[in-house]
Amino acid sequence: MNSLLDIQKKLLPDLLDVMVKRYRILHYIKLMQPIGRRSLSANLQLSERVLRGEVTFLKEQGLVHFATSGMSITEEGEKLFEKLEEMMKELLGLRELEAQLEKELGVRQVTVVAGNSDKDEWVKREMGRACISQLKAIINPKDVVAVMGGTTLAAVAEMMKPDAKTREVVFVPARGGLGEQVENQANTISAELASRAGAQYRLLHVPDQISEEAYSSLVLEPSVKDILRLIKSACTVIHGIGDARTMALRRDSVNSFIDKLNREEAVAEAFGYYFNRRGEPIHKQRTIGLQLDDLGEHKYVISVAGGASKGEAIAAYMKYQPSDVLITDEAAAEALLQLRR
């Protein structure tokens, strides 16, 4: 495959450029369908005149369907896209990025999707699609899957589709989250995953951040003890990795705490822990739910984080505790490798 692509790059570079362009159009329609031509043009940064010719060609080939609600990909288009996907990863250099990151970060498996989720929202959906594909590859009936909150995990939930393997799975929030935006709470995301998968879910109705006194009281509540036992039994954990300052501001942290993060050069946050550039935890917030110490050898951990701005955060967290799988995007992968140079 690599040798054939090398020959094509030399002899037919224009043909490959056309194929990449049409693949990207199919890809975006698949993720955002139904979508109008104007929106597609803006997001792909193609003129409407050029795009009109391309989507007309795809329609004539039976790959795209036009309707008043917008364009969508046909069944034949889906099949062609799946056949193209692996080859396009080679052609776009994503396979090489994955291999380099696996070596540099010590992560068993890295999946890199094209794009930069800092700039394009659809890239989060593509990371979500990759995460769901990975989840379905490793889960078993009756497994418990714990999920964290955040915008990236919300995109993961959007990409879930029913599957025979997921129907007996139980989705649970990995931690409390009352007080955050509802759509980004772990409770909401676990319920959405279960709803789209036709599976079961349980909720944890406690705040994300609490005092020591409140924590001691809440963990003794029978209903909380019951759901915590279920959460800690999870065999798969899906979580994001946040920028330390962004996460602190999102949680309305006091100025003195933000000053501490700046002073100690905190760059990453995950599971309520803040990490400096060396991957050392410099602060832990009291939360109810999964802790880093709970991520032992019996849990399969999938980290999902992307965007050029997340390079330092991902690098710091992986220094502390490499995950089984990292799903990221092209911009974050390039930023990570740049940090290692």
PDB file of C-alpha atoms in Angstrom, residues 22 52-66 74 76:
ATOM      1  CA  ARG A  22     -13.739  14.358  -2.329  1.00  0.00           C
ATOM      2  CA  ARG A  52     -21.393  22.578  -6.290  1.00  0.00           C
ATOM      3  CA  GLY A  53     -19.428  20.702  -8.944  1.00  0.00           C
ATOM      4  CA  GLU A  54     -17.991  18.231  -6.433  1.00  0.00           C
ATOM      5  CA  VAL A  55     -21.261  17.320  -4.697  1.00  0.00           C
ATOM      6  CA  THR A  56     -23.017  17.033  -8.065  1.00  0.00           C
ATOM      7  CA  PHE A  57     -20.357  14.503  -9.088  1.00  0.00           C
ATOM      8  CA  LEU A  58     -20.821  12.595  -5.801  1.00  0.00           C
ATOM      9  CA  LYS A  59     -24.593  12.582  -6.309  1.00  0.00           C
ATOM     10  CA  GLU A  60     -24.216  11.235  -9.861  1.00  0.00           C
ATOM     11  CA  GLN A  61     -22.046   8.427  -8.466  1.00  0.00           C
ATOM     12  CA  GLY A  62     -24.811   7.512  -6.010  1.00  0.00           C
ATOM     13  CA  LEU A  63     -22.718   8.486  -2.974  1.00  0.00           C
ATOM     14  CA  VAL A  64     -24.674  11.517  -1.766  1.00  0.00           C
ATOM     15  CA  HIS A  65     -28.420  12.205  -1.535  1.00  0.00           C
ATOM     16  CA  PHE A  66     -29.968  15.678  -1.859  1.00  0.00           C
ATOM     17  CA  THR A  74     -26.050   7.121   0.900  1.00  0.00           C
ATOM     18  CA  GLU A  76     -23.163   3.104  -1.093  1.00  0.00           C
TER      19      GLU A  76
END
